[in-house]
mmCIF file of C-alpha atoms in Angstrom:
data_model
loop_
_atom_site.group_PDB
_atom_site.id
_atom_site.type_symbol
_atom_site.label_atom_id
_atom_site.label_comp_id
_atom_site.label_asym_id
_atom_site.label_seq_id
_atom_site.Cartn_x
_atom_site.Cartn_y
_atom_site.Cartn_z
ATOM 1 C CA MET A 1 -0.071 0.018 0.056
ATOM 2 C CA ASN A 2 1.466 3.347 -1.103
ATOM 3 C CA PRO A 3 1.479 6.396 1.264
ATOM 4 C CA SER A 4 -1.296 8.255 -0.587
ATOM 5 C CA GLN A 5 -3.580 5.211 -0.018
ATOM 6 C CA THR A 6 -2.550 5.005 3.630
ATOM 7 C CA ALA A 7 -3.318 8.685 4.050
ATOM 8 C CA SER A 8 -6.669 8.240 2.487
ATOM 9 C CA ARG A 9 -7.611 5.474 4.904
ATOM 10 C CA PHE A 10 -6.713 7.352 7.990
ATOM 11 C CA SER A 11 -9.444 8.367 10.329
ATOM 12 C CA PRO A 12 -8.790 10.293 13.561
ATOM 13 C CA GLU A 13 -11.890 8.827 15.068
ATOM 14 C CA ARG A 14 -10.891 5.291 14.249
ATOM 15 C CA ALA A 15 -7.372 5.893 15.654
ATOM 16 C CA LEU A 16 -8.782 7.135 18.956
ATOM 17 C CA GLU A 17 -11.173 4.248 19.045
ATOM 18 C CA LEU A 18 -8.469 1.607 18.478
ATOM 19 C CA GLY A 19 -6.113 3.367 20.942
ATOM 20 C CA ARG A 20 -8.563 3.175 23.810
ATOM 21 C CA GLN A 21 -9.643 -0.286 22.762
ATOM 22 C CA THR A 22 -6.020 -1.439 22.963
ATOM 23 C CA LEU A 23 -5.524 -0.029 26.321
ATOM 24 C CA SER A 24 -8.804 -1.613 27.552
ATOM 25 C CA ILE A 25 -7.876 -5.123 26.145
ATOM 26 C CA GLU A 26 -4.388 -5.032 27.617
ATOM 27 C CA ALA A 27 -5.547 -3.653 31.021
ATOM 28 C CA ALA A 28 -8.202 -6.544 31.107
ATOM 29 C CA ALA A 29 -5.438 -9.056 30.209
ATOM 30 C CA VAL A 30 -3.162 -7.896 33.112
ATOM 31 C CA ASP A 31 -6.165 -7.711 35.501
ATOM 32 C CA ALA A 32 -7.107 -11.367 34.642
ATOM 33 C CA LEU A 33 -3.657 -12.489 35.799
ATOM 34 C CA LYS A 34 -4.559 -11.750 39.484
ATOM 35 C CA ASN A 35 -6.566 -14.848 39.607
ATOM 36 C CA ARG A 36 -3.558 -16.849 38.523
ATOM 37 C CA ILE A 37 -1.247 -15.746 41.299
ATOM 38 C CA ASN A 38 -1.556 -19.121 43.056
ATOM 39 C CA ASP A 39 0.672 -21.861 44.585
ATOM 40 C CA ASP A 40 2.567 -22.211 41.282
ATOM 41 C CA PHE A 41 3.611 -18.547 41.446
ATOM 42 C CA ALA A 42 4.724 -19.003 45.045
ATOM 43 C CA LYS A 43 6.623 -22.135 44.180
ATOM 44 C CA ALA A 44 8.358 -20.269 41.292
ATOM 45 C CA VAL A 45 9.451 -17.585 43.704
ATOM 46 C CA GLU A 46 10.699 -20.181 46.181
ATOM 47 C CA LEU A 47 12.585 -22.059 43.533
ATOM 48 C CA ILE A 48 14.426 -18.931 42.350
ATOM 49 C CA LEU A 49 15.268 -17.962 45.870
ATOM 50 C CA ALA A 50 16.652 -21.428 46.658
ATOM 51 C CA SER A 51 18.849 -21.411 43.591
ATOM 52 C CA LYS A 52 22.638 -21.213 44.107
ATOM 53 C CA GLY A 53 23.094 -20.036 40.577
ATOM 54 C CA ARG A 54 21.439 -17.364 38.369
ATOM 55 C CA LEU A 55 18.051 -16.945 36.694
ATOM 56 C CA ILE A 56 18.441 -17.389 33.033
ATOM 57 C CA VAL A 57 15.566 -15.825 30.961
ATOM 58 C CA SER A 58 14.857 -16.933 27.414
ATOM 59 C CA GLY A 59 12.423 -16.487 24.626
ATOM 60 C CA MET A 60 12.127 -16.038 20.794
ATOM 61 C CA GLY A 61 10.747 -13.227 18.876
ATOM 62 C CA LYS A 62 8.598 -10.791 20.965
ATOM 63 C CA SER A 63 8.821 -13.113 23.852
ATOM 64 C CA GLY A 64 12.557 -12.639 23.640
ATOM 65 C CA HIS A 65 12.273 -8.897 24.007
ATOM 66 C CA ILE A 66 10.023 -9.344 27.053
ATOM 67 C CA ALA A 67 12.465 -11.937 28.454
ATOM 68 C CA ARG A 68 15.272 -9.401 28.126
ATOM 69 C CA LYS A 69 13.298 -6.875 30.149
ATOM 70 C CA ILE A 70 12.455 -9.365 32.744
ATOM 71 C CA ALA A 71 16.193 -10.365 33.167
ATOM 72 C CA ALA A 72 17.115 -6.727 33.389
ATOM 73 C CA THR A 73 14.404 -5.958 36.066
ATOM 74 C CA MET A 74 15.469 -9.105 38.034
ATOM 75 C CA ALA A 75 19.202 -8.149 37.868
ATOM 76 C CA SER A 76 18.526 -4.581 39.069
ATOM 77 C CA THR A 77 16.387 -5.718 41.975
ATOM 78 C CA GLY A 78 18.552 -8.257 43.675
ATOM 79 C CA THR A 79 18.088 -11.333 41.631
ATOM 80 C CA PRO A 80 21.183 -12.318 39.536
ATOM 81 C CA ALA A 81 19.790 -12.879 35.984
ATOM 82 C CA TYR A 82 20.717 -12.649 32.347
ATOM 83 C CA PHE A 83 19.150 -13.308 29.015
ATOM 84 C CA VAL A 84 20.183 -16.253 26.741
ATOM 85 C CA HIS A 85 18.904 -16.345 23.085
ATOM 86 C CA PRO A 86 17.500 -19.929 22.568
ATOM 87 C CA GLY A 87 18.805 -20.008 18.999
ATOM 88 C CA GLU A 88 22.294 -19.249 20.156
ATOM 89 C CA ALA A 89 22.036 -21.729 23.012
ATOM 90 C CA SER A 90 21.764 -24.444 20.473
ATOM 91 C CA HIS A 91 25.111 -23.459 19.042
ATOM 92 C CA GLY A 92 27.334 -23.122 22.063
ATOM 93 C CA ASP A 93 25.707 -20.614 24.545
ATOM 94 C CA LEU A 94 24.005 -23.542 26.347
ATOM 95 C CA GLY A 95 27.300 -23.806 28.092
ATOM 96 C CA MET A 96 26.416 -20.703 30.015
ATOM 97 C CA ILE A 97 23.664 -22.595 31.899
ATOM 98 C CA THR A 98 24.737 -24.680 34.835
ATOM 99 C CA ARG A 99 23.000 -27.242 37.096
ATOM 100 C CA GLU A 100 22.700 -24.520 39.758
ATOM 101 C CA ASP A 101 20.666 -22.242 37.520
ATOM 102 C CA VAL A 102 16.920 -21.698 36.934
ATOM 103 C CA LEU A 103 15.710 -21.255 33.377
ATOM 104 C CA LEU A 104 12.598 -19.044 32.974
ATOM 105 C CA ALA A 105 11.337 -19.800 29.387
ATOM 106 C CA LEU A 106 8.789 -17.550 27.764
ATOM 107 C CA SER A 107 6.547 -18.583 24.796
ATOM 108 C CA ASN A 108 2.942 -17.579 24.330
ATOM 109 C CA SER A 109 2.141 -20.714 22.385
ATOM 110 C CA GLY A 110 4.376 -22.888 24.381
ATOM 111 C CA GLU A 111 5.512 -24.543 21.218
ATOM 112 C CA SER A 112 8.591 -22.463 20.327
ATOM 113 C CA GLU A 113 10.892 -24.817 18.399
ATOM 114 C CA GLU A 114 14.050 -23.126 19.508
ATOM 115 C CA LEU A 115 13.143 -23.387 23.195
ATOM 116 C CA LEU A 116 11.846 -27.026 22.984
ATOM 117 C CA ARG A 117 15.077 -28.055 21.355
ATOM 118 C CA ILE A 118 17.106 -27.037 24.370
ATOM 119 C CA VAL A 119 14.648 -28.046 27.123
ATOM 120 C CA PRO A 120 15.864 -31.741 27.347
ATOM 121 C CA LEU A 121 19.529 -30.593 27.488
ATOM 122 C CA VAL A 122 18.802 -28.006 30.188
ATOM 123 C CA LYS A 123 16.924 -30.564 32.291
ATOM 124 C CA ARG A 124 19.748 -33.166 31.744
ATOM 125 C CA SER A 125 22.197 -30.733 33.130
ATOM 126 C CA GLY A 126 20.285 -30.556 36.357
ATOM 127 C CA ALA A 127 18.939 -27.022 35.925
ATOM 128 C CA ARG A 128 15.323 -26.330 36.843
ATOM 129 C CA LEU A 129 12.749 -25.003 34.399
ATOM 130 C CA ILE A 130 9.945 -22.494 34.890
ATOM 131 C CA SER A 131 7.729 -21.911 31.796
ATOM 132 C CA MET A 132 5.585 -18.808 31.182
ATOM 133 C CA THR A 133 3.065 -19.558 28.414
ATOM 134 C CA GLY A 134 -0.366 -18.669 27.263
ATOM 135 C CA VAL A 135 -1.325 -22.331 26.813
ATOM 136 C CA PRO A 136 -1.192 -24.492 29.949
ATOM 137 C CA THR A 137 -1.513 -27.698 27.927
ATOM 138 C CA SER A 138 1.345 -26.857 25.688
ATOM 139 C CA THR A 139 4.562 -28.894 25.361
ATOM 140 C CA LEU A 140 6.652 -26.317 27.226
ATOM 141 C CA ALA A 141 4.107 -26.060 30.069
ATOM 142 C CA ARG A 142 4.070 -29.830 30.439
ATOM 143 C CA GLU A 143 7.893 -30.279 30.501
ATOM 144 C CA ALA A 144 8.408 -27.453 33.043
ATOM 145 C CA ASP A 145 8.892 -28.029 36.726
ATOM 146 C CA ILE A 146 6.623 -25.108 37.327
ATOM 147 C CA HIS A 147 4.292 -23.416 34.880
ATOM 148 C CA LEU A 148 3.014 -19.815 34.980
ATOM 149 C CA ASP A 149 -0.167 -19.137 33.033
ATOM 150 C CA ALA A 150 0.082 -15.752 31.139
ATOM 151 C CA GLY A 151 -2.757 -16.595 28.719
ATOM 152 C CA VAL A 152 -4.988 -13.873 27.364
ATOM 153 C CA ALA A 153 -8.520 -13.814 25.993
ATOM 154 C CA GLN A 154 -7.476 -11.902 22.851
ATOM 155 C CA GLU A 155 -4.800 -9.801 21.397
ATOM 156 C CA ALA A 156 -5.276 -6.068 21.052
ATOM 157 C CA CYS A 157 -4.452 -6.307 17.400
ATOM 158 C CA PRO A 158 -7.656 -5.934 15.273
ATOM 159 C CA HIS A 159 -6.732 -9.195 13.542
ATOM 160 C CA ASN A 160 -6.045 -10.927 16.862
ATOM 161 C CA LEU A 161 -2.605 -11.748 15.387
ATOM 162 C CA ALA A 162 0.226 -9.359 16.480
ATOM 163 C CA PRO A 163 1.610 -10.114 20.041
ATOM 164 C CA THR A 164 0.173 -7.212 22.067
ATOM 165 C CA ALA A 165 -1.934 -8.173 25.014
ATOM 166 C CA SER A 166 0.017 -11.385 25.443
ATOM 167 C CA THR A 167 3.317 -9.582 25.628
ATOM 168 C CA THR A 168 1.965 -7.071 28.030
ATOM 169 C CA ALA A 169 0.617 -9.873 30.213
ATOM 170 C CA ALA A 170 3.973 -11.807 30.271
ATOM 171 C CA LEU A 171 5.850 -8.588 31.100
ATOM 172 C CA ALA A 172 3.424 -7.818 34.003
ATOM 173 C CA LEU A 173 3.763 -11.383 35.322
ATOM 174 C CA GLY A 174 7.625 -11.059 35.157
ATOM 175 C CA ASP A 175 7.346 -7.762 37.179
ATOM 176 C CA ALA A 176 5.236 -9.600 39.683
ATOM 177 C CA LEU A 177 7.830 -12.226 40.116
ATOM 178 C CA ALA A 178 10.592 -9.635 40.442
ATOM 179 C CA VAL A 179 8.705 -7.674 43.053
ATOM 180 C CA ALA A 180 7.992 -10.866 45.048
ATOM 181 C CA LEU A 181 11.623 -11.781 44.885
ATOM 182 C CA LEU A 182 12.964 -8.455 45.900
ATOM 183 C CA ASP A 183 10.649 -8.380 48.943
ATOM 184 C CA ALA A 184 11.627 -11.987 49.980
ATOM 185 C CA ARG A 185 15.330 -10.993 49.682
ATOM 186 C CA GLY A 186 14.835 -7.933 51.871
ATOM 187 C CA PHE A 187 15.996 -5.703 49.021
ATOM 188 C CA SER A 188 15.971 -2.228 50.564
ATOM 189 C CA PRO A 189 15.912 1.368 49.297
ATOM 190 C CA GLU A 190 19.724 1.460 49.985
ATOM 191 C CA ASP A 191 20.277 -1.582 47.857
ATOM 192 C CA PHE A 192 18.152 -0.030 45.008
ATOM 193 C CA ALA A 193 20.217 3.284 45.396
ATOM 194 C CA ARG A 194 23.416 1.265 45.157
ATOM 195 C CA SER A 195 22.378 -0.235 41.714
ATOM 196 C CA HIS A 196 20.918 2.828 40.223
ATOM 197 C CA PRO A 197 22.097 6.397 39.294
ATOM 198 C CA GLY A 198 23.547 8.167 42.322
ATOM 199 C CA GLY A 199 24.953 4.916 43.578
ATOM 200 C CA SER A 200 26.956 2.005 42.075
ATOM 201 C CA LEU A 201 25.323 2.307 38.650
ATOM 202 C CA GLY A 202 27.173 5.624 38.283
ATOM 203 C CA ARG A 203 30.332 3.873 39.228
ATOM 204 C CA ARG A 204 29.596 1.077 36.745
ATOM 205 C CA LEU A 205 29.146 3.629 34.015
ATOM 206 C CA LEU A 206 32.683 4.735 34.736
ATOM 207 C CA THR A 207 34.092 1.280 34.654
ATOM 208 C CA HIS A 208 36.245 0.690 31.663
ATOM 209 C CA VAL A 209 36.976 -2.547 29.851
ATOM 210 C CA ARG A 210 40.711 -2.463 31.147
ATOM 211 C CA ASP A 211 39.223 -2.531 34.619
ATOM 212 C CA VAL A 212 37.470 -5.968 34.220
ATOM 213 C CA MET A 213 39.433 -7.650 31.398
ATOM 214 C CA ARG A 214 41.764 -10.641 31.820
ATOM 215 C CA ALA A 215 45.287 -10.122 30.687
ATOM 216 C CA GLY A 216 48.638 -11.793 30.301
ATOM 217 C CA GLU A 217 48.636 -15.505 30.964
ATOM 218 C CA GLN A 218 45.028 -15.495 31.759
ATOM 219 C CA VAL A 219 44.393 -15.197 27.993
ATOM 220 C CA PRO A 220 45.666 -18.216 26.128
ATOM 221 C CA SER A 221 47.151 -17.389 22.687
ATOM 222 C CA VAL A 222 49.023 -19.512 20.065
ATOM 223 C CA GLY A 223 50.486 -18.980 16.670
ATOM 224 C CA PRO A 224 48.551 -19.709 13.439
ATOM 225 C CA GLU A 225 50.768 -22.797 12.714
ATOM 226 C CA THR A 226 49.924 -24.375 16.071
ATOM 227 C CA GLY A 227 48.306 -27.859 15.729
ATOM 228 C CA ILE A 228 44.554 -27.875 16.603
ATOM 229 C CA THR A 229 45.001 -30.316 19.361
ATOM 230 C CA ASP A 230 47.714 -28.221 21.088
ATOM 231 C CA ALA A 231 45.549 -25.146 20.664
ATOM 232 C CA ILE A 232 42.680 -26.909 22.332
ATOM 233 C CA ILE A 233 44.928 -27.974 25.294
ATOM 234 C CA ALA A 234 45.942 -24.232 25.585
ATOM 235 C CA MET A 235 42.306 -23.150 25.560
ATOM 236 C CA SER A 236 41.490 -25.644 28.334
ATOM 237 C CA ARG A 237 44.396 -24.357 30.539
ATOM 238 C CA GLY A 238 43.158 -20.785 30.185
ATOM 239 C CA GLY A 239 39.776 -21.464 31.567
ATOM 240 C CA LEU A 240 38.330 -18.646 29.435
ATOM 241 C CA GLY A 241 36.651 -20.864 26.879
ATOM 242 C CA LEU A 242 38.688 -19.534 24.015
ATOM 243 C CA VAL A 243 42.158 -19.435 22.508
ATOM 244 C CA VAL A 244 43.468 -16.409 20.492
ATOM 245 C CA ILE A 245 45.492 -16.881 17.461
ATOM 246 C CA THR A 246 48.149 -14.103 17.084
ATOM 247 C CA ASP A 247 51.047 -13.359 14.840
ATOM 248 C CA THR A 248 54.623 -12.790 15.926
ATOM 249 C CA ALA A 249 53.935 -9.179 16.689
ATOM 250 C CA GLY A 250 50.955 -10.117 18.900
ATOM 251 C CA LYS A 251 48.249 -8.977 16.502
ATOM 252 C CA ALA A 252 44.998 -10.913 16.959
ATOM 253 C CA LEU A 253 44.382 -12.906 13.763
ATOM 254 C CA GLY A 254 41.518 -15.131 14.962
ATOM 255 C CA ILE A 255 39.764 -16.872 17.742
ATOM 256 C CA PHE A 256 38.627 -20.477 18.563
ATOM 257 C CA THR A 257 36.086 -21.144 21.214
ATOM 258 C CA ASP A 258 34.474 -23.939 23.123
ATOM 259 C CA GLY A 259 31.418 -23.471 20.819
ATOM 260 C CA ASP A 260 33.616 -23.935 17.789
ATOM 261 C CA LEU A 261 35.058 -27.146 19.302
ATOM 262 C CA ARG A 262 31.551 -28.553 19.849
ATOM 263 C CA ARG A 263 30.592 -27.690 16.254
ATOM 264 C CA ALA A 264 33.794 -29.315 14.987
ATOM 265 C CA PHE A 265 32.788 -32.535 16.869
ATOM 266 C CA GLU A 266 29.380 -32.365 15.225
ATOM 267 C CA LYS A 267 30.964 -32.032 11.765
ATOM 268 C CA ARG A 268 33.306 -34.911 12.663
ATOM 269 C CA LEU A 269 36.347 -32.828 11.698
ATOM 270 C CA ASP A 270 39.714 -34.474 12.137
ATOM 271 C CA LEU A 271 41.193 -32.499 14.950
ATOM 272 C CA GLN A 272 44.500 -34.419 14.716
ATOM 273 C CA GLN A 273 45.216 -32.859 11.282
ATOM 274 C CA GLY A 274 45.898 -29.356 10.276
ATOM 275 C CA ASN A 275 46.692 -26.139 12.168
ATOM 276 C CA ILE A 276 44.456 -23.868 14.266
ATOM 277 C CA ALA A 277 44.468 -21.248 11.434
ATOM 278 C CA SER A 278 42.296 -23.672 9.398
ATOM 279 C CA VAL A 279 39.439 -23.646 11.843
ATOM 280 C CA MET A 280 39.681 -20.416 13.619
ATOM 281 C CA HIS A 281 37.302 -17.409 13.175
ATOM 282 C CA PRO A 282 39.366 -14.675 11.410
ATOM 283 C CA ALA A 283 38.937 -11.055 12.220
ATOM 284 C CA PRO A 284 37.419 -11.723 15.691
ATOM 285 C CA ARG A 285 35.116 -9.183 17.478
ATOM 286 C CA SER A 286 37.168 -6.864 19.648
ATOM 287 C CA ILE A 287 36.979 -3.779 21.784
ATOM 288 C CA SER A 288 39.561 -1.142 23.011
ATOM 289 C CA PRO A 289 40.519 -1.229 26.738
ATOM 290 C CA ASP A 290 39.537 2.359 26.985
ATOM 291 C CA ARG A 291 35.950 1.725 26.124
ATOM 292 C CA LEU A 292 33.259 1.538 28.748
ATOM 293 C CA ALA A 293 32.475 -1.933 30.141
ATOM 294 C CA VAL A 294 28.841 -1.271 29.489
ATOM 295 C CA GLU A 295 29.629 -0.852 25.862
ATOM 296 C CA ALA A 296 31.162 -4.279 25.868
ATOM 297 C CA VAL A 297 27.964 -5.669 27.363
ATOM 298 C CA GLU A 298 25.892 -4.018 24.614
ATOM 299 C CA MET A 299 28.210 -5.368 22.001
ATOM 300 C CA MET A 300 28.055 -8.882 23.249
ATOM 301 C CA GLU A 301 24.314 -8.904 23.581
ATOM 302 C CA ARG A 302 23.763 -7.379 20.227
ATOM 303 C CA LEU A 303 26.084 -9.833 18.457
ATOM 304 C CA HIS A 304 24.876 -12.846 20.681
ATOM 305 C CA ILE A 305 28.384 -13.624 21.710
ATOM 306 C CA ASN A 306 29.743 -14.517 25.152
ATOM 307 C CA ALA A 307 33.371 -13.150 24.860
ATOM 308 C CA LEU A 308 35.320 -10.210 23.426
ATOM 309 C CA LEU A 309 38.972 -9.714 22.726
ATOM 310 C CA VAL A 310 40.612 -6.510 23.870
ATOM 311 C CA VAL A 311 43.060 -5.006 21.423
ATOM 312 C CA ASP A 312 45.123 -1.740 21.214
ATOM 313 C CA THR A 313 45.022 0.671 18.360
ATOM 314 C CA ASP A 314 47.398 -1.569 16.344
ATOM 315 C CA GLY A 315 45.166 -4.629 16.774
ATOM 316 C CA CYS A 316 47.513 -6.319 19.181
ATOM 317 C CA LEU A 317 46.056 -8.448 21.876
ATOM 318 C CA VAL A 318 46.022 -6.920 25.354
ATOM 319 C CA GLY A 319 43.255 -8.991 27.018
ATOM 320 C CA ALA A 320 39.845 -10.540 26.739
ATOM 321 C CA LEU A 321 36.653 -10.653 28.746
ATOM 322 C CA ASN A 322 33.436 -12.655 28.881
ATOM 323 C CA MET A 323 30.028 -12.268 30.404
ATOM 324 C CA HIS A 324 31.045 -13.875 33.702
ATOM 325 C CA ASP A 325 33.735 -11.297 34.130
ATOM 326 C CA LEU A 326 31.170 -8.516 33.757
ATOM 327 C CA PHE A 327 28.866 -10.219 36.172
ATOM 328 C CA THR A 328 31.681 -10.552 38.694
ATOM 329 C CA ALA A 329 32.547 -6.961 38.290
ATOM 330 C CA LYS A 330 28.704 -6.087 38.747
ATOM 331 C CA VAL A 331 28.668 -4.274 35.493
ATOM 332 C CA ILE A 332 25.478 -6.212 34.547
#
């Protein structure tokens, strides 16, 4: 439809009607959730509180956007949490989830293929699963340890298609969880101040990459002619989940990660043959040590990666950092 046709269809009265209708539908969807704050909700709060790990929140599409916000709210109110993209989890990021963690998986239909693909592996690792869906009989709801019903009677979209009321309901239910958790943890106004402007958030915004990166022997590096097996041994010793390939001047030429190793096994590559340069990722993602740590977080989340190399203006390796380093430094 061209702009002139769109303009000819516009009606101020219709726009006002739909705007008010949208707010009424979404308000009703959130209000209906009150009747579902039951034992399952309390059990979900208790499970997260008892966890010795972190709350990992995941979802695809619009549910993924809501999941990111829930993770951010949790992290800023006393519950250690972060977002994991379910598609990336199938290609290496699943290693970020440990048996001590709790996975909160969002899917309105409860049939998201990307989430269902990782559920058996998550449960096999020993992690617990809380699902938030709009269909209590869905596969994701059935497989979860605890299910939270975020179903809505209808979407606000006139065609009942675009996620509108359903995403609003999921977001509100996530906020309800966060508030219940912060109260149970005894999260005080002082704690809030320390993690927001005027407190430690201000300090976090002044934290640079050089302040949190690993350097020296903590960052394993090998030359491009190093055998693949020897490079893997170096990567294991480093404990960073990666090995950097550098030239004689120290310039970063490439990177090889735990995820690359898993994919190599899946492809049945012969790791006894060839050098690391043949399987490395060339031109790896990197950041300057003088950049803010929060910029590193933004880059890793945007690119769906778990680690960044730190290089100087000549491209020479000076360090590396991953999400765990940023968590430890309380940048996230």
